[in-house]
Coordinates of C-alpha atoms and ligand atoms in Angstrom, one line a residue:
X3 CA -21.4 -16.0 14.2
X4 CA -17.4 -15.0 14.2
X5 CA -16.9 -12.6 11.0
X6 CA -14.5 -14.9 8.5
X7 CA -11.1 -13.9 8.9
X8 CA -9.8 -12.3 5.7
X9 CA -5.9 -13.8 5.0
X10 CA -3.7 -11.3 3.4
X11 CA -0.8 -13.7 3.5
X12 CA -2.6 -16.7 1.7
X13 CA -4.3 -14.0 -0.8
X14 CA -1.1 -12.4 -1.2
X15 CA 1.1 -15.6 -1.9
X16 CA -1.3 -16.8 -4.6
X17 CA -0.7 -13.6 -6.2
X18 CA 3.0 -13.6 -5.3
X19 CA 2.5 -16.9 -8.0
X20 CA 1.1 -15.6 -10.4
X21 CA 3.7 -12.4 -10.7
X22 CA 6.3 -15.3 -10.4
X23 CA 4.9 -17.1 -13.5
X24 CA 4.3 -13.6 -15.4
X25 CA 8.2 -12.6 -14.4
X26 CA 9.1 -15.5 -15.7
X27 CA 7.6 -14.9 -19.1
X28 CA 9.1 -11.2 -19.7
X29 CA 12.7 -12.7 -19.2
X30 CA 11.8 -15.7 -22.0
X31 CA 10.4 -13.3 -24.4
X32 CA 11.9 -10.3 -23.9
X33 CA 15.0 -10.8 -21.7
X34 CA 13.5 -8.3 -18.8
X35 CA 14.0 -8.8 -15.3
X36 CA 11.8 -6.5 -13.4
X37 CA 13.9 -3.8 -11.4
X38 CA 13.7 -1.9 -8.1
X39 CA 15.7 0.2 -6.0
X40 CA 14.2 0.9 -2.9
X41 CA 15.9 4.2 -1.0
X42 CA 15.4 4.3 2.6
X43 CA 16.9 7.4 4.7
X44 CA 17.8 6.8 8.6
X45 CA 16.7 3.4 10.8
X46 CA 13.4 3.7 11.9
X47 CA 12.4 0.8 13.0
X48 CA 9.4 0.5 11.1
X49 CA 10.8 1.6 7.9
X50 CA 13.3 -0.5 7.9
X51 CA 11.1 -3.8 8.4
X52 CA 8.8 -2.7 5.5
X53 CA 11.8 -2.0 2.8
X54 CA 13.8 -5.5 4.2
X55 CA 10.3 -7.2 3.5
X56 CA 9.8 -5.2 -0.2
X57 CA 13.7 -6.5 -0.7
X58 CA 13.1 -9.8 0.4
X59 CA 10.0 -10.3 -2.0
X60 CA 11.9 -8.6 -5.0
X61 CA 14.2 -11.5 -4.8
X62 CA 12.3 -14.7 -4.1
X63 CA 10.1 -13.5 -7.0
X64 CA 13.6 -13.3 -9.3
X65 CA 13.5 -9.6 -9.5
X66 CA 16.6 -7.9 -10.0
X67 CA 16.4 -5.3 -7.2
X68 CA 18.7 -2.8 -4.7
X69 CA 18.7 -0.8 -2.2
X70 CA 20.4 2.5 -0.9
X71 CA 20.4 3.2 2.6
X72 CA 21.4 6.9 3.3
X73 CA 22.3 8.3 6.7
X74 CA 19.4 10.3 8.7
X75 CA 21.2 13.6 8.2
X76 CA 21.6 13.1 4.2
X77 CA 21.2 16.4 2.1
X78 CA 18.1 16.5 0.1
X79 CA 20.3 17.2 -2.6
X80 CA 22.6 13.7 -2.1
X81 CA 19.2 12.2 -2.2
X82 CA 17.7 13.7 -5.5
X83 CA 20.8 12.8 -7.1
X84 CA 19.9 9.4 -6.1
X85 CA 16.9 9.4 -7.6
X86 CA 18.0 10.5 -10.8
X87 CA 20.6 7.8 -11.1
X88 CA 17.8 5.6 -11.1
X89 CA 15.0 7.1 -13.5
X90 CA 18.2 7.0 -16.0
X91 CA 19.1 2.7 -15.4
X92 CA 17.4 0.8 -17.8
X93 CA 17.7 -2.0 -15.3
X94 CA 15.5 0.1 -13.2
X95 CA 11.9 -0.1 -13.5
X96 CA 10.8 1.2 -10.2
X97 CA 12.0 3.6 -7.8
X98 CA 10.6 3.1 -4.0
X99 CA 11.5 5.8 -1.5
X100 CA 10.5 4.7 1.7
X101 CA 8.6 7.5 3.9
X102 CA 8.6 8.9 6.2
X103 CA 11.8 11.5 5.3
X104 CA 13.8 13.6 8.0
X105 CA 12.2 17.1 8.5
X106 CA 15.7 18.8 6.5
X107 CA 14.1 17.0 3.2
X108 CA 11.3 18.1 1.4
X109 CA 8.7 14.8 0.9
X110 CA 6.9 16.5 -2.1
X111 CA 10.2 17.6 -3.6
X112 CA 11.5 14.3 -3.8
X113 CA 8.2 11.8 -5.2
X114 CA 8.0 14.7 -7.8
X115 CA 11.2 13.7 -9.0
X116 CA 10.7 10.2 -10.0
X117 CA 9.7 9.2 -12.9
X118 CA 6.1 8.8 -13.8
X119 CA 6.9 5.6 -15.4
X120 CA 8.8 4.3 -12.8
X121 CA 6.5 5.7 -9.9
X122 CA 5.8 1.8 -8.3
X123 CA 4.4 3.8 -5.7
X124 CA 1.6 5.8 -7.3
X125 CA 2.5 8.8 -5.4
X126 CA 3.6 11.4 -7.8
X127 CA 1.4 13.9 -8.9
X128 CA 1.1 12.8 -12.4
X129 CA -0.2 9.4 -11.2
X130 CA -2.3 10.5 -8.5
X131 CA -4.0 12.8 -11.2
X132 CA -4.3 10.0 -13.9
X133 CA -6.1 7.9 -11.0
X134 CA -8.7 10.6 -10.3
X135 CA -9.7 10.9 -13.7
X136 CA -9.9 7.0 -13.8
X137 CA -6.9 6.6 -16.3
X138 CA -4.3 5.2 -13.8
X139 CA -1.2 3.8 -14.6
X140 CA -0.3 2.9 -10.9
X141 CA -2.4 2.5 -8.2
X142 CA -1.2 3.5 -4.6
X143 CA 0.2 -0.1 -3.0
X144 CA -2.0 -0.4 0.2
X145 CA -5.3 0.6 -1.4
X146 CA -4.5 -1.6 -4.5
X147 CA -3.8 -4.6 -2.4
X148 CA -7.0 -3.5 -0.2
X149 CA -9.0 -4.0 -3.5
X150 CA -7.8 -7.0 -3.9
X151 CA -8.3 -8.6 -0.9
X152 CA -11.9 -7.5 -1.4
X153 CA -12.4 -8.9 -5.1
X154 CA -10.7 -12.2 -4.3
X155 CA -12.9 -12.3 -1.3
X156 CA -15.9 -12.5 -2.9
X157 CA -17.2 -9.0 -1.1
X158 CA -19.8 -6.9 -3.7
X159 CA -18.0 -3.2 -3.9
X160 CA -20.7 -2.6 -6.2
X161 CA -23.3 -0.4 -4.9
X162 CA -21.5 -1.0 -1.3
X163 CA -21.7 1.7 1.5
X164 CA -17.7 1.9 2.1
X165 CA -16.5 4.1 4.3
X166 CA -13.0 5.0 4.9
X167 CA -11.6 6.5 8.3
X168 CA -8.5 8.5 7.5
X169 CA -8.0 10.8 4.4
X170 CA -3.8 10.2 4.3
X171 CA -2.5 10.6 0.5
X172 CA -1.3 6.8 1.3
X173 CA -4.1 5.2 1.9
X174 CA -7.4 7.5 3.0
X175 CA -7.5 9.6 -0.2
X176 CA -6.4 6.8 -3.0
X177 CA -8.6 3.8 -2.0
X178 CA -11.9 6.5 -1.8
X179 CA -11.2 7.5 -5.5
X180 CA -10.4 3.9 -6.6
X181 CA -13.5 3.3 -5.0
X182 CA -15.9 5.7 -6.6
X183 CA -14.8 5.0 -9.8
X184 CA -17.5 3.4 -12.4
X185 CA -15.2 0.4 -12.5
X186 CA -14.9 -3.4 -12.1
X187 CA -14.3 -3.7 -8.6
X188 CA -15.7 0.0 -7.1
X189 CA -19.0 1.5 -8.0
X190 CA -19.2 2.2 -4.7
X191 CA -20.7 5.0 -2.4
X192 CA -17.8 6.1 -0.6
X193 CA -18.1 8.0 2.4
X194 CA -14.3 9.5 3.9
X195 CA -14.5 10.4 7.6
X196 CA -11.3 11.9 9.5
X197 CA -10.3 13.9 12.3
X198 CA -12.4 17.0 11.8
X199 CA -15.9 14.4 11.4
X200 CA -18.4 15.1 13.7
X201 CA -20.3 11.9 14.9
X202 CA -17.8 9.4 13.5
X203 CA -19.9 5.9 14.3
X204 CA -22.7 7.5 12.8
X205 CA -20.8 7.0 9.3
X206 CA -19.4 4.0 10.5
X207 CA -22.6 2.1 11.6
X208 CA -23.8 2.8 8.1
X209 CA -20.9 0.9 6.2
X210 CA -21.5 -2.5 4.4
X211 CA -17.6 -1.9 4.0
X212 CA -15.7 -0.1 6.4
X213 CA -11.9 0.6 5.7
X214 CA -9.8 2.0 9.2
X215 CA -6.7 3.7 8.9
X216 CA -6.7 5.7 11.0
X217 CA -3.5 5.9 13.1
X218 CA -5.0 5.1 16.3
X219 CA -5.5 1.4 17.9
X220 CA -8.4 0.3 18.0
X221 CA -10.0 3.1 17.0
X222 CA -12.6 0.9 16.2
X223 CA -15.1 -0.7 18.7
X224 CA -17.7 -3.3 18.5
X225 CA -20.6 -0.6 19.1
X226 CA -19.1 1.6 16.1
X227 CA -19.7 -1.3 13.5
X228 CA -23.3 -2.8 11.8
X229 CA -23.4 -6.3 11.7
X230 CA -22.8 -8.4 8.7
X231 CA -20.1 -5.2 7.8
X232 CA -16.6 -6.4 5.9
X233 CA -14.2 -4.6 8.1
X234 CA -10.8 -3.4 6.9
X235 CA -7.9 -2.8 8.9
X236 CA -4.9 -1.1 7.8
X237 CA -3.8 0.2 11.0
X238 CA -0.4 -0.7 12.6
X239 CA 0.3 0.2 15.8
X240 CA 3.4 -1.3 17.7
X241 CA 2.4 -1.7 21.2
X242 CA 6.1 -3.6 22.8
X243 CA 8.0 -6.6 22.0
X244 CA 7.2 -10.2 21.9
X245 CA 9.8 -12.6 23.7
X246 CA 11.7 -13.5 20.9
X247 CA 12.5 -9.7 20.4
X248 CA 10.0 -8.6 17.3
X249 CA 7.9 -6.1 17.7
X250 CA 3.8 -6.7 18.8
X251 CA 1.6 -5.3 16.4
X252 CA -2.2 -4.1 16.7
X253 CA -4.3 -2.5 13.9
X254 CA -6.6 0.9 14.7
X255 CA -10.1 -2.1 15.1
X256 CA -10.8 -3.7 18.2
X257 CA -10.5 -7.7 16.2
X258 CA -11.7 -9.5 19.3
X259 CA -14.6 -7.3 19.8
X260 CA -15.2 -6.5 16.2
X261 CA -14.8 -10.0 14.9
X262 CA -18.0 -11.0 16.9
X263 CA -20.3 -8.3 14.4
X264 CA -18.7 -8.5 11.4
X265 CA -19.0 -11.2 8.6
X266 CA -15.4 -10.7 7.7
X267 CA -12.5 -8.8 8.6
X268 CA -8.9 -8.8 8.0
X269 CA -6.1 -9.1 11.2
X270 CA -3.3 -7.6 12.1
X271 CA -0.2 -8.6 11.3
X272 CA -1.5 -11.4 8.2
X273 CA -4.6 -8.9 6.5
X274 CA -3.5 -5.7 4.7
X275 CA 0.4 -5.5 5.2
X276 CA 1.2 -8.3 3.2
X277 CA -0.5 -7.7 0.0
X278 CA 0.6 -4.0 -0.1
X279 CA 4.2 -5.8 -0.6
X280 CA 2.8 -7.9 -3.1
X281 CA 0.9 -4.7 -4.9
X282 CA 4.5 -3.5 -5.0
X283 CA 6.2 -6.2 -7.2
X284 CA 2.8 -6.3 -9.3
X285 CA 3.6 -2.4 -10.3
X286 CA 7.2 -2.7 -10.7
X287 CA 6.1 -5.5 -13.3
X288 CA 3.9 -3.2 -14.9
X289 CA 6.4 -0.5 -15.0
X290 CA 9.0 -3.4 -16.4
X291 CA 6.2 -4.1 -19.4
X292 CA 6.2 0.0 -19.9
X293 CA 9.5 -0.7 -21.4
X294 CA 8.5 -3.4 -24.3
Ligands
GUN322 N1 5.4 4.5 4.3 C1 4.3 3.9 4.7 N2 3.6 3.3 3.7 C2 4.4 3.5 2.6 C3 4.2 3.2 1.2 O1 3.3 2.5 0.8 N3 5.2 3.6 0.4 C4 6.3 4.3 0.8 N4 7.2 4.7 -0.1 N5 6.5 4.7 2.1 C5 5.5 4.3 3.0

């Protein structure tokens, strides 16, 4: 039987409600709108789609939100100043830089000078550490919205075989801690596989769960899946334009093969991308309640 196909846009707008509803309530009783300044440096194409679709849901959900965009030859120095413009407005709650950065700037230097507490991204050291040890305060956007999209589907993470294909700090790393943890939603075994793993569908014929991103389309074939597996794409690949002049898109799984052995998988665009937007305004709400 065809897996189920796992919507990240309907998942994601019902959350995208419920944020709504809980914005709502922080402005009544405490006079808060959430915050975010999202920093983007250059045009990449890519880049530039994901922050205009952060900005765009910042809005409709009544945030207060804004954006810099700095030229591709901007000084890492231009750009830290940035940054601590906004970790000192209290109408700021949550600082986005969008990555990746031009080789002249130095990623780590930059995430380490956000704030923890305004960190919507999860990715500075502080909150990667807190995760680890299972005391988060902000969990890394696509892996959150990955959980998610399991829980509200129903899928049992506990006691689940989930393996992971890709070890980025993004995505790879994050969701295999989340994972592991003794936790509502994880208790799972969590295998990570990667470039340097030897017999790759031999780990992935073992997962009840498998998670791919792994930079790569379809990376993923029919024959590297058990059936009745929950399949997970994060991938997205741009492979030309459609008529209209937007870009195609296909994830790292093989969904028309895939989709025939699975019980449920998500597609690409429509699975993962959408709900790590939505994971987004749910931190910078979070960081907003920090404030109270
Ligand atoms: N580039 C690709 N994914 C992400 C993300 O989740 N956050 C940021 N800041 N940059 C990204």
């Amino acid at each position: 039987m065809p897996a189920k196909i796992i919507s990240g846009t309907e998942i994601a707008s019902r959350i995208r409600e419920e944020i709504k509803e809980d914005a709502a309530s922080l402005m009544e009783q405490h006079g808060i709108a959430p915050g975010l300044a999202t920093i983007i440096v250059g045009r990449n194409p890519a880049s530039v789609s994901y922050v205009t679709a952060k900005q765009k849901t910042a809005k409709d959900l009544g945030f207060y939100s804004v954006q810099e965009d700095l030229p591709e030859d901007v000084t890492e120095e231009r750009l830290l100043e940035i940054i601590e413009k906004y970790n000192n407005d209290p109408k700021i709650h949550g600082i986005l830089v969008q990555l990746p950065l031009p080789k002249q700037i130095n990623e780590n230097r930059v995430l380490y000078a956000i704030d923890p507490d305004k960190d919507v991204d999860g990715f500075h050291p502080t909150n990667v550490g807190r995760l680890m040890i299972g005391e988060a305060r902000f969990y890394p956007c696509t892996p959150y919205g990955i959980q998610h999209l399991l829980m509200r589907s129903g899928v049992q993470i506990d006691g689940a075989e989930v393996v992971i294909v890709g070890r980025s700090n993004i995505v790879g790393k994050p969701i295999a801690m989340m994972l592991a943890q003794k936790a509502k939603g994880a208790n799972a075994t969590v295998t990570l596989c990667h470039t340097g793993t030897r017999d790759l569908a031999f780990h992935t014929k073992r997962a009840d769960i498998l998670i791919v991103a792994a930079g790569r389309p379809k990376a993923i074939t029919a024959d590297m899946v058990k059936e009745g597996a929950v399949v997970i794409d994060v991938g997205v690949n741009r492979i030309g334009m459609t008529p209209e002049g937007k870009a195609k898109l296909c994830g790292d799984v093989d969904f028309d093969g895939v989709k025939e052995k699975a019980s449920a998988i998500t597609p690409v665009p429509g699975g993962v991308g959408p709900m790590t937007i939505t994971m987004l305004m749910l931190n910078t709400i979070q960081a907003a309640k920090l404030t109270i």
